Short mmCIF file of C-alpha atoms and ligand atoms in Angstrom, two decimals:
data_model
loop_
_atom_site.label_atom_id
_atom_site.label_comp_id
_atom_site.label_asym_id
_atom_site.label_seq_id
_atom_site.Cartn_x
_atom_site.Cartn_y
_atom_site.Cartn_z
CA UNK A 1 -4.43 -30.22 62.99
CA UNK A 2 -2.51 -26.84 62.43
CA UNK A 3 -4.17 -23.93 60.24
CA UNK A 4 -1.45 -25.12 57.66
CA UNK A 5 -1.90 -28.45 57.45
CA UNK A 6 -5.71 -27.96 57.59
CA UNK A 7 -5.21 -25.50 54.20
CA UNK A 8 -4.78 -28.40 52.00
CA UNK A 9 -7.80 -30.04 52.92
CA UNK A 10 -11.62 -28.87 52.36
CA UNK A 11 -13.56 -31.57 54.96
CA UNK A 12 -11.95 -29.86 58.44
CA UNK A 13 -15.81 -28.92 58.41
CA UNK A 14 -16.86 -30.37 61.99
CA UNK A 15 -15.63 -28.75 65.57
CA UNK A 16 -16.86 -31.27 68.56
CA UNK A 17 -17.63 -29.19 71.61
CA UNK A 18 -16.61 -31.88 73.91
CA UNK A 19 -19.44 -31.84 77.10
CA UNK A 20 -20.33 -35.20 77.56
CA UNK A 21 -24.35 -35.44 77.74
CA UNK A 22 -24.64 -32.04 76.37
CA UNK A 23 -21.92 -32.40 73.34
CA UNK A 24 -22.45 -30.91 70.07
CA UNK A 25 -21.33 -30.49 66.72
CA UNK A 26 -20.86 -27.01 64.87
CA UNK A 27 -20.82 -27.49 61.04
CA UNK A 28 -18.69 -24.92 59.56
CA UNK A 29 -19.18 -24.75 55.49
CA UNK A 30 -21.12 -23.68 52.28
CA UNK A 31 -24.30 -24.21 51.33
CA UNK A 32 -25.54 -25.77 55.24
CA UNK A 33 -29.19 -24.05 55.45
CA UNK A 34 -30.13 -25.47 52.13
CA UNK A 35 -29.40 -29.24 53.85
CA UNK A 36 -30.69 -27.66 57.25
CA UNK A 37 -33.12 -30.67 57.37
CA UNK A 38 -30.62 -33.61 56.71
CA UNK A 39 -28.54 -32.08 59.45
CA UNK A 40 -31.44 -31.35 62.09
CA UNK A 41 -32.20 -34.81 61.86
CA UNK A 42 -30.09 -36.71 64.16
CA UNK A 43 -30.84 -34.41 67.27
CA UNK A 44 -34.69 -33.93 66.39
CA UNK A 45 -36.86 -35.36 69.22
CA UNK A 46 -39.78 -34.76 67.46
CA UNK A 47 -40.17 -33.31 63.59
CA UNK A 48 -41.47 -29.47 64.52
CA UNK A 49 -39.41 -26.75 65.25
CA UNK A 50 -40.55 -23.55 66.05
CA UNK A 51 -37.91 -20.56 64.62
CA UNK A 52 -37.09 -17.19 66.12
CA UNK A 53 -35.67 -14.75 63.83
CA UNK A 54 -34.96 -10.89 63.34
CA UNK A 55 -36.57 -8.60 60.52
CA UNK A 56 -33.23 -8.37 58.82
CA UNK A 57 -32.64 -11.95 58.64
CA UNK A 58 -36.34 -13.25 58.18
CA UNK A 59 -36.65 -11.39 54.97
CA UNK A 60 -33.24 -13.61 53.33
CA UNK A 61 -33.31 -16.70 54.88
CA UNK A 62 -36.79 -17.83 57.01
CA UNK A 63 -38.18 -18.90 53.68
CA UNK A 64 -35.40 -21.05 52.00
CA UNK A 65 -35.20 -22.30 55.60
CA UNK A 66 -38.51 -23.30 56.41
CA UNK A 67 -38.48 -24.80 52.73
CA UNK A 68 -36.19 -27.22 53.10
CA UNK A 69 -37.33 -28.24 56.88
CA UNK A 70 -40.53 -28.56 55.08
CA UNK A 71 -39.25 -30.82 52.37
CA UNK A 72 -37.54 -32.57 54.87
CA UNK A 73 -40.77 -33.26 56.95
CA UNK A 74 -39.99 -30.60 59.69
CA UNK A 75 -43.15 -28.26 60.58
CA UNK A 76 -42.09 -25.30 61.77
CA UNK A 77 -43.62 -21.91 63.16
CA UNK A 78 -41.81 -18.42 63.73
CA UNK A 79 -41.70 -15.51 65.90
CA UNK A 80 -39.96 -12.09 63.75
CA UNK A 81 -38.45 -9.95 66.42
CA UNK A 82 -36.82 -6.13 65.45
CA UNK A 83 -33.28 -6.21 64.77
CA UNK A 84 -30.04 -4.90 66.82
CA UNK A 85 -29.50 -5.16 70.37
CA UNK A 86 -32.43 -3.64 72.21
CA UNK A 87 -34.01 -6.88 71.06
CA UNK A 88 -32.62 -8.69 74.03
CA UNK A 89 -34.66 -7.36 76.64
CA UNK A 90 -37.43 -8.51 78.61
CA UNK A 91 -40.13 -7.25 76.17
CA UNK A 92 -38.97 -9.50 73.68
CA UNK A 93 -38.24 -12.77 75.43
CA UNK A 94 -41.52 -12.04 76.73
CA UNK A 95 -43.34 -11.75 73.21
CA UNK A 96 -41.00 -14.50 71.75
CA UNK A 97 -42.21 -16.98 74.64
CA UNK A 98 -45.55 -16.14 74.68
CA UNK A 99 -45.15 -16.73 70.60
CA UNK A 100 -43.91 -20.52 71.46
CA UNK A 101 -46.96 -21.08 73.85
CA UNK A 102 -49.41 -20.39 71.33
CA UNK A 103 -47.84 -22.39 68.93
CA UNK A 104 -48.64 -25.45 71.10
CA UNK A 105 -44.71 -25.53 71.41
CA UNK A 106 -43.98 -29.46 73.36
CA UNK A 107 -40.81 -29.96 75.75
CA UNK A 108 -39.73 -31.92 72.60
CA UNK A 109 -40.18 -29.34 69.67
CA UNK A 110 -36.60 -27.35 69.03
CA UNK A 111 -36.02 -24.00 69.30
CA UNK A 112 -34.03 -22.71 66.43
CA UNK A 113 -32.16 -19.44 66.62
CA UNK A 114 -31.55 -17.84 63.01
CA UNK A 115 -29.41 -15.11 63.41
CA UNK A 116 -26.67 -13.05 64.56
CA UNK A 117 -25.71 -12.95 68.39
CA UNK A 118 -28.58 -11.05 69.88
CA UNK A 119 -30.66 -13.83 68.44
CA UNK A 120 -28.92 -16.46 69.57
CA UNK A 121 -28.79 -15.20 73.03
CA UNK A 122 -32.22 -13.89 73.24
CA UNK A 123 -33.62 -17.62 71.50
CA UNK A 124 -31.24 -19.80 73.33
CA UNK A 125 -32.54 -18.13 76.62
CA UNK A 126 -36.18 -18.62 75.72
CA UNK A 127 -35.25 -22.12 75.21
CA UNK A 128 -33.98 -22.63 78.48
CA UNK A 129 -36.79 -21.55 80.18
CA UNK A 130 -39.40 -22.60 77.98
CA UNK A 131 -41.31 -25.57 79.66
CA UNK A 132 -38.19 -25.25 82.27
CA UNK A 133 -35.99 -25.98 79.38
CA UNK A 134 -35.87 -27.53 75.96
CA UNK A 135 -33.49 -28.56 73.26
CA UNK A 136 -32.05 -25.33 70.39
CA UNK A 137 -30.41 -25.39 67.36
CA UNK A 138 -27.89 -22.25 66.76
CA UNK A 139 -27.90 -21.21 62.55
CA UNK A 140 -25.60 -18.22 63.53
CA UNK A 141 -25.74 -15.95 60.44
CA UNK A 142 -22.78 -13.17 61.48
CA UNK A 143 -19.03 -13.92 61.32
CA UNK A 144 -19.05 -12.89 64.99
CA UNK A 145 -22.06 -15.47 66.05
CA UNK A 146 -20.25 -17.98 64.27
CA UNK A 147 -16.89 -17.92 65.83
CA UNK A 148 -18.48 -16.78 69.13
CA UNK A 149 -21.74 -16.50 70.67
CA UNK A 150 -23.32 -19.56 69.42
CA UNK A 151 -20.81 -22.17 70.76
CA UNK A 152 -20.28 -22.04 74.39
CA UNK A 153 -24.38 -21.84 75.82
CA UNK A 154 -24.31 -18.43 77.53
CA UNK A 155 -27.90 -16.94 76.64
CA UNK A 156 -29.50 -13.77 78.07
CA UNK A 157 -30.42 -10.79 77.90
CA UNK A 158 -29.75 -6.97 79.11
CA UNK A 159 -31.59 -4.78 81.54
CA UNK A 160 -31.14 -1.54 83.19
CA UNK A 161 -28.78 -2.41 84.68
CA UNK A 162 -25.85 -3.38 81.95
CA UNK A 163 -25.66 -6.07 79.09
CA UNK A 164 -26.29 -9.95 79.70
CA UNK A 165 -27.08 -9.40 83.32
CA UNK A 166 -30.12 -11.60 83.00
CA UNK A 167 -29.50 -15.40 81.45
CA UNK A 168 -28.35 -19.00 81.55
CA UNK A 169 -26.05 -21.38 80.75
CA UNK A 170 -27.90 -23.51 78.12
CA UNK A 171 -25.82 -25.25 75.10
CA UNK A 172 -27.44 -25.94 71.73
CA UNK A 173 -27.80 -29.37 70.66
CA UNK A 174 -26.40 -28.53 67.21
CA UNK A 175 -24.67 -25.18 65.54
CA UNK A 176 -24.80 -24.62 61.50
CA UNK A 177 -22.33 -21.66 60.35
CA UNK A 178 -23.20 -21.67 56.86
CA UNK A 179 -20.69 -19.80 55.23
CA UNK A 180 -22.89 -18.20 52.08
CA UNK A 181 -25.15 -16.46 54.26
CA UNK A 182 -22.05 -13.86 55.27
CA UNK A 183 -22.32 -12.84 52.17
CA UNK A 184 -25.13 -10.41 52.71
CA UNK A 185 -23.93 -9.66 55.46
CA UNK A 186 -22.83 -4.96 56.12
CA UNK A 187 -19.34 -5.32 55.63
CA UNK A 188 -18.57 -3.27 58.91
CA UNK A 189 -20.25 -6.06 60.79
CA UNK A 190 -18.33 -8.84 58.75
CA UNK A 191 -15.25 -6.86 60.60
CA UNK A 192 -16.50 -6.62 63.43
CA UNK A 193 -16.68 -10.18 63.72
CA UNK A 194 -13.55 -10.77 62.46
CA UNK A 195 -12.04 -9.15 65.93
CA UNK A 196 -13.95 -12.09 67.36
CA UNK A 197 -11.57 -14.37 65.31
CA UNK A 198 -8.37 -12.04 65.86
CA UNK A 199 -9.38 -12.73 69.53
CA UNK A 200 -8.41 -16.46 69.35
CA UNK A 201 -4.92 -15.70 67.81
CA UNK A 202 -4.48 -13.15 70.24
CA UNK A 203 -5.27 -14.86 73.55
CA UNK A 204 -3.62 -18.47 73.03
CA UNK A 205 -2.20 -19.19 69.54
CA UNK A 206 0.36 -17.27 67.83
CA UNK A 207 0.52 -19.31 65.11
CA UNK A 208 -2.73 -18.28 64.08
CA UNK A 209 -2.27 -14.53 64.42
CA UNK A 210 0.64 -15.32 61.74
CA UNK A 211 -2.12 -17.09 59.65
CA UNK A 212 -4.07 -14.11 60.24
CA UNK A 213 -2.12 -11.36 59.60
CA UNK A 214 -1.18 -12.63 56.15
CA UNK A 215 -4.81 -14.29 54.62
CA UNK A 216 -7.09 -12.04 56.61
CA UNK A 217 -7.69 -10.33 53.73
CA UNK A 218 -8.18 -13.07 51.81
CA UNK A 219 -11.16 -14.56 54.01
CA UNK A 220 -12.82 -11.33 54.47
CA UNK A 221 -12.22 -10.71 50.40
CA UNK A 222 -16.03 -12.26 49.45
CA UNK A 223 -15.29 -13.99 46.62
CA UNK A 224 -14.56 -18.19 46.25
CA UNK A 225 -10.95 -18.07 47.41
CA UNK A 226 -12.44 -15.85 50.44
CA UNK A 227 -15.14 -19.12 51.54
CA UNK A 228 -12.65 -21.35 51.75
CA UNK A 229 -10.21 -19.11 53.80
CA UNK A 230 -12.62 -17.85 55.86
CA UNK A 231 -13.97 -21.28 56.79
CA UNK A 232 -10.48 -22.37 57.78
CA UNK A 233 -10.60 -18.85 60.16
CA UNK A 234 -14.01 -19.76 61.49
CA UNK A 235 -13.06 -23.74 62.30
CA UNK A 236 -9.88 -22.78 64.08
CA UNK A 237 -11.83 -20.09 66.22
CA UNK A 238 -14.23 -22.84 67.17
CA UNK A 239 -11.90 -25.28 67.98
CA UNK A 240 -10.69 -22.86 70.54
CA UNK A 241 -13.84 -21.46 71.96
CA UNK A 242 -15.03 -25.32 72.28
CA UNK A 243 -11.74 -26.35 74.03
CA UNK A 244 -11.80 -23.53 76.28
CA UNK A 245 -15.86 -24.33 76.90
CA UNK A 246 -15.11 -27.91 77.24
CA UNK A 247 -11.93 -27.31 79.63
CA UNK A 248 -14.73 -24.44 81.97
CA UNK A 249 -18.03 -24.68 80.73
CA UNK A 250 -19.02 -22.29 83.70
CA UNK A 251 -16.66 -19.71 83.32
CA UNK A 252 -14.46 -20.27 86.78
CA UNK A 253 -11.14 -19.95 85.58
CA UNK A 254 -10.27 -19.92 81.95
CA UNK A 255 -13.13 -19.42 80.24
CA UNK A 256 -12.59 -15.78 81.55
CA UNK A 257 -9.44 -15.79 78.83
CA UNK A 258 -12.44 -15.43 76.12
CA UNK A 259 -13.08 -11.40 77.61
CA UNK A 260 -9.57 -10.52 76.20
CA UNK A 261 -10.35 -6.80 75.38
CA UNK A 262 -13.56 -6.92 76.87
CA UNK A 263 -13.40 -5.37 80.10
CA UNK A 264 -12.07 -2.02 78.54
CA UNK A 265 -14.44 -2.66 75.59
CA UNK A 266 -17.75 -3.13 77.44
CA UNK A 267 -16.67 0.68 78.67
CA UNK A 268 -16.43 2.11 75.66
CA UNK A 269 -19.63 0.32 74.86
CA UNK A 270 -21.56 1.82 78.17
CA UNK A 271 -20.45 5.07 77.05
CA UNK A 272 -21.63 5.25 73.38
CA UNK A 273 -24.57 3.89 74.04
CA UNK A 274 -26.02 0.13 72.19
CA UNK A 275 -27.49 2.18 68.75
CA UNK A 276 -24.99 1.27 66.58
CA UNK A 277 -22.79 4.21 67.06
CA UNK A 278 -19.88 1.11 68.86
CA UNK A 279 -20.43 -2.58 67.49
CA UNK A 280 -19.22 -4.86 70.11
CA UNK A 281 -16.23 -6.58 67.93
CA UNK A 282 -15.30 -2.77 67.16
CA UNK A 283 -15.10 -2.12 71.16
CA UNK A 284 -13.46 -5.42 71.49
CA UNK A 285 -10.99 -4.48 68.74
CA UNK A 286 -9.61 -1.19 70.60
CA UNK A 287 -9.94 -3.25 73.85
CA UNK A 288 -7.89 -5.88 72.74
CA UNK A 289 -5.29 -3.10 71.78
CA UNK A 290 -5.39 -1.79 75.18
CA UNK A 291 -5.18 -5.19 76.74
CA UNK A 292 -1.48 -5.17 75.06
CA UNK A 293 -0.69 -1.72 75.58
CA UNK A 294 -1.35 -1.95 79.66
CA UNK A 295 0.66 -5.71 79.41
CA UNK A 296 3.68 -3.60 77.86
CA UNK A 297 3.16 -0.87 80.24
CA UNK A 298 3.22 -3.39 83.03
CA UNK A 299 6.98 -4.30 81.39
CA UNK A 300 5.25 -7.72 80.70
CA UNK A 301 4.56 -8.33 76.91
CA UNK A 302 7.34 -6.48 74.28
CA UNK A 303 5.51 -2.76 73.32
CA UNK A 304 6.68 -4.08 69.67
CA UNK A 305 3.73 -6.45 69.76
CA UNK A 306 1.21 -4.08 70.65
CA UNK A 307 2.27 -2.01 67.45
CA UNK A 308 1.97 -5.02 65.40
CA UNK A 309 -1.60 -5.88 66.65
CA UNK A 310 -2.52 -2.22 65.81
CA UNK A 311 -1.04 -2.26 62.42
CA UNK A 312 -3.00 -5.48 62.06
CA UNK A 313 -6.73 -4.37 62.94
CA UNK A 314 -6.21 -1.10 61.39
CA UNK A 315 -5.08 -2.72 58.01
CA UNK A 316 -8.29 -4.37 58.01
CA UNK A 317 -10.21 -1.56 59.07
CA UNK A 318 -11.25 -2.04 62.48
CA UNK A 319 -11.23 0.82 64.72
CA UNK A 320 -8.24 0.72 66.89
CA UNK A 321 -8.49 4.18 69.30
CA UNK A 322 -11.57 4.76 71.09
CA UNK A 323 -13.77 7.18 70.28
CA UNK A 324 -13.45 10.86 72.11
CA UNK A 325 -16.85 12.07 71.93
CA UNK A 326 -20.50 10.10 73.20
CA UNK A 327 -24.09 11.13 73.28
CA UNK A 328 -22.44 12.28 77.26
CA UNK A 329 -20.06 14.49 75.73
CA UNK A 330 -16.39 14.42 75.96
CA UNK A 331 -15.30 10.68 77.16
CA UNK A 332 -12.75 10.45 79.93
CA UNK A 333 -10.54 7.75 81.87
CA UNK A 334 -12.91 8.78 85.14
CA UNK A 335 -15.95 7.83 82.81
CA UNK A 336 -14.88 4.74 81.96
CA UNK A 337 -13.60 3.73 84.93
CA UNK A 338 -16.25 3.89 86.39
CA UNK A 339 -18.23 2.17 84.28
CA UNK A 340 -15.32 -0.95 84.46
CA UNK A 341 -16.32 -1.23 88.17
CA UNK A 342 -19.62 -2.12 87.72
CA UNK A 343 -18.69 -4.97 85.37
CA UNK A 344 -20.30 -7.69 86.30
CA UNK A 345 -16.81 -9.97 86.41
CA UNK A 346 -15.86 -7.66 89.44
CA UNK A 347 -14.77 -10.20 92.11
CA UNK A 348 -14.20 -9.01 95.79
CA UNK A 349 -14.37 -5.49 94.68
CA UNK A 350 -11.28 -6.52 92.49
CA UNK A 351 -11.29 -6.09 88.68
CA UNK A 352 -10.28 -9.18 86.56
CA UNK A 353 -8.17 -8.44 83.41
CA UNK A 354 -7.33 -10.63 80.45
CA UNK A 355 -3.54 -9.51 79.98
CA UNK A 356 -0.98 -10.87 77.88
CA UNK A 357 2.89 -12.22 78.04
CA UNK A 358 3.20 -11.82 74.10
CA UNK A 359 0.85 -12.07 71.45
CA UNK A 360 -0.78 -15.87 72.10
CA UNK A 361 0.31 -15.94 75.95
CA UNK A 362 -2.91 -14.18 77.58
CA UNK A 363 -3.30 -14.94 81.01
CA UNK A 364 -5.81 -13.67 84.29
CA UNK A 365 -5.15 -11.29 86.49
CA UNK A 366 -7.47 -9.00 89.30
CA UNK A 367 -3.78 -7.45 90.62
CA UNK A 368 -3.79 -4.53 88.21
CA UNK A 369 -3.36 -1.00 90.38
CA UNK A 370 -5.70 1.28 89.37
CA UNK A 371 -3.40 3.92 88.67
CA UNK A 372 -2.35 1.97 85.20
CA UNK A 373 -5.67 1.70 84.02
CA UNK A 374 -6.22 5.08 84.41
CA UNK A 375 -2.84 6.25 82.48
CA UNK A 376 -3.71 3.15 79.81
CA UNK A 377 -7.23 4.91 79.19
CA UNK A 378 -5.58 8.38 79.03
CA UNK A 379 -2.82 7.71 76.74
CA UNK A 380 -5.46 5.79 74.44
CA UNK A 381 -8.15 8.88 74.67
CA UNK A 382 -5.29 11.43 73.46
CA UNK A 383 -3.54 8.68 70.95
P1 NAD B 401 -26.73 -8.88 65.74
O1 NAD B 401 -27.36 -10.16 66.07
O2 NAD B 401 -27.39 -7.64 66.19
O3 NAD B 401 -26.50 -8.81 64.18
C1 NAD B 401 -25.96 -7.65 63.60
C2 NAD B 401 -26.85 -7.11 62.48
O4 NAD B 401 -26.66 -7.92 61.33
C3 NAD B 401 -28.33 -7.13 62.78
O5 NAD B 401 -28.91 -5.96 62.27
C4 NAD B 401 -28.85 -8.35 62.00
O6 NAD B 401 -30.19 -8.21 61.60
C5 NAD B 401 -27.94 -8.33 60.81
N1 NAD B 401 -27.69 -9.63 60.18
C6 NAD B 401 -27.47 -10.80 60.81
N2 NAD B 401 -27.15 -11.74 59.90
C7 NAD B 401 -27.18 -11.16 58.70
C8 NAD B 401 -26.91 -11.61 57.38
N3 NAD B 401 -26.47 -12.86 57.14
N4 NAD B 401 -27.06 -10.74 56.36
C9 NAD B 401 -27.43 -9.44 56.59
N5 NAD B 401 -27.68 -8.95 57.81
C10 NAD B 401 -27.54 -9.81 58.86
O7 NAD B 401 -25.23 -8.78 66.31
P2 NAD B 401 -24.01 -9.79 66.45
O8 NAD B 401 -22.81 -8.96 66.25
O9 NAD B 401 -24.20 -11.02 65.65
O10 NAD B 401 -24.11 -10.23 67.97
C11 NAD B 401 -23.94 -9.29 69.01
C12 NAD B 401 -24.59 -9.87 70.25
O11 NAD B 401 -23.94 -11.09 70.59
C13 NAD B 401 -24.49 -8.96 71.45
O12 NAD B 401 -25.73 -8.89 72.08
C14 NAD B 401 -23.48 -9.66 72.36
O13 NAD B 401 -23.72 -9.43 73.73
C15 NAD B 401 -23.74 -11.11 72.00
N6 NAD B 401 -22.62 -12.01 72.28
C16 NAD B 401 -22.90 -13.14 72.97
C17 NAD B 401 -21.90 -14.04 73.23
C18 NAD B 401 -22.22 -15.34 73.92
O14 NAD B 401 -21.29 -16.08 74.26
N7 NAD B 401 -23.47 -15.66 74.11
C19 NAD B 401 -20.59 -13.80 72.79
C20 NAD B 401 -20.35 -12.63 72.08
C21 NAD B 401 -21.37 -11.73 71.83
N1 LIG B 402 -17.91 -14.66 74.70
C1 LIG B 402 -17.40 -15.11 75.94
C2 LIG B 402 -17.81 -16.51 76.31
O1 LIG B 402 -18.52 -17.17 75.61
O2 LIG B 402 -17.44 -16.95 77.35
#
């Protein structure tokens, strides 16, 4: 169904992620957590879950949650884990496995992940080691978890040595994006997801970055209109994650598309540091913008649509040129190049970049001299 047809309706509320033994469903809607255990349920092998959570989220929602899994006959413990990024390290999958082994956690009790993204993948990895591996449930509670990192099973964590270096590929058995819990949710996070969602228009449906562009506003507005509009935006970037997951679960070929923005992203990332300073949808956001700008540089996607995704993001208030100055002083192109060839989707000493025909036509490529990147990152550092 298209994003039009799909406005007139209210019960588009269920993307499949199509994987055979391992298929899911993600609900998508209002109101989900409070019917958390109706919906647990069906994929329960056994009525105890055991919860993992961050400070930030365990003081809103582990109660109401727990409450209703309670009512619902569910016993559940909980780990609490800091919030923000540094979460997903060793330490902590460490002290949230340990956690789960003196609970008495069984290879049939469910891991539940309530959270945003570092959550999700720090949980979901625990999971999939845990007693060499047992059944999650994903209740992603950012805009960017929900459209993103909670459908598709990667899990990890970061070391040393860069971001998500450490992990698996482990898919939940179930994903609740409850709608009503964005709602408390720091509005520059809220956008920050949102270039999550962009993403999807941007990479393989036009038609959607239309949608976008005019009711963007509208979902990220926070009032009733905004649920229903913004639930439309989160079901349409799930159907596309899933199809893409379904199509390359592994990430050999197209599932690469999903890193649109990424690879110059993750540099601006490296060089600001993981404290907040850079959210990752904000790095994607400029990425994404320099994805374009290096496609029309290339003489391969029309330079007007690389103003009109600008205009876009920055209308909405997402950061759209890269910052100048990190905690290493002055940023430059030899910086961040360097830091692009250590990514870890190097291949044969060759990087591989998400480019674009035109706004929807994104496409791979590791034949991009490194003489463009370089003037790319320049013009974008003195924009
Ligand atoms: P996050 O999990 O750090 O959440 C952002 C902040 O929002 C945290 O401080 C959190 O406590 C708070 N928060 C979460 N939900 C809230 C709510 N409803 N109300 C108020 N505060 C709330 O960050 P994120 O942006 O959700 O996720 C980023 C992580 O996701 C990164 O580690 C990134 O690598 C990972 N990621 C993974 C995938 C994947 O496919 N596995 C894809 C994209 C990103
Ligand atoms: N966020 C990229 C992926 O899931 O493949």
């Amino acid at each position: 169904m298209n994003i039009a047809a799909r406005a007139m309706t209210t019960s588009a509320q269920i993307v499949k992620v199509a994987l055979g033994s391992r298929a899911y469903d993600i609900h998508v809607g209002r109101g989900l957590l409070a019917r958390a255990g109706d919906l647990f349920a069906p994929v329960l092998k056994q009525r105890r879950g055991f919860i993992v959570t961050d400070a930030t989220v365990a003081a809103l929602y582990l109660e109401p949650l727990t409450a209703n899994l309670k009512a619902s006959g569910i016993r559940t413990d909980h780990v609490i884990v800091p919030a923000g990024e540094a979460t997903k390290s060793f330490a902590h999958l460490e002290k949230a496995l340990d956690a789960m082994l003196a609970a008495k956690c069984e290879r049939h009790t469910m891991i539940v992940a309530l959270g945003g993204g570092v959550i999700g993948d720090l949980a979901g990895f625990a999971a999939s080691i845990l007693l060499r591996g047992v059944d999650f449930i994903q209740i992603p509670t950012t805009l960017l978890s929900q459209v993103d990192s909670s459908v598709g099973g990667k899990t990890g964590i970061n070391t040393i040595a860069g971001k998500n270096l450490v992990g698996s590929f482990h898919q939940p058995r179930l994903v609740l994006a409850d709608t009503d819990v964005l709602a408390t949710l720091p509005r520059r996070e809220l956008l920050a997801g949102y270039a999550e969602v962009a993403k999807y228009g941007l990479l393989g449906d036009a038609a959607f970055w239309s949608w976008l562009e005019k009711n963007a506003n509208i979902a990220l507005g926070g009032d009733d209109q905004a649920h229903d509009t913004l639930r439309q935006a989160i079901v349409t970037s799930c159907e596309a994650k899933a199809r893409i997951v379904a199509a390359d679960e592994k990430e050999s070929s197209e599932r690469a598309l999903l890193n649109l923005g990424h690879t110059f992203g993750h540099a601006f990332e490296a060089e600001m540091g993981y404290g907040g300073e850079l959210l990752h949808g904000e790095a994607v956001a400029m990425g994404m913008v320099m994805a374009f700008d290096i496609s029309a540089r290339l003489g391969l996607c029309p330079p007007t649509d690389v103003d009109r995704i600008r205009a876009h993001l920055k209308a909405i208030g997402l950061p759209v040129d890269p910052p100048r100055q990190g905690p290493h002083g002055t940023i430059t192109a030899a910086r961040l190049m360097e830091h692009m060839t250590q990514d870890k989707k190097m291949k044969d000493g060759a990087l591989t970049f998400v480019l674009a025909r035109g706004i929807g036509s994104a496409f791979l490529t590791n034949e991009v001299p490194a003489a463009k990147v370089q003037e790319t990152l320049t013009a974008a550092l003195s924009a």
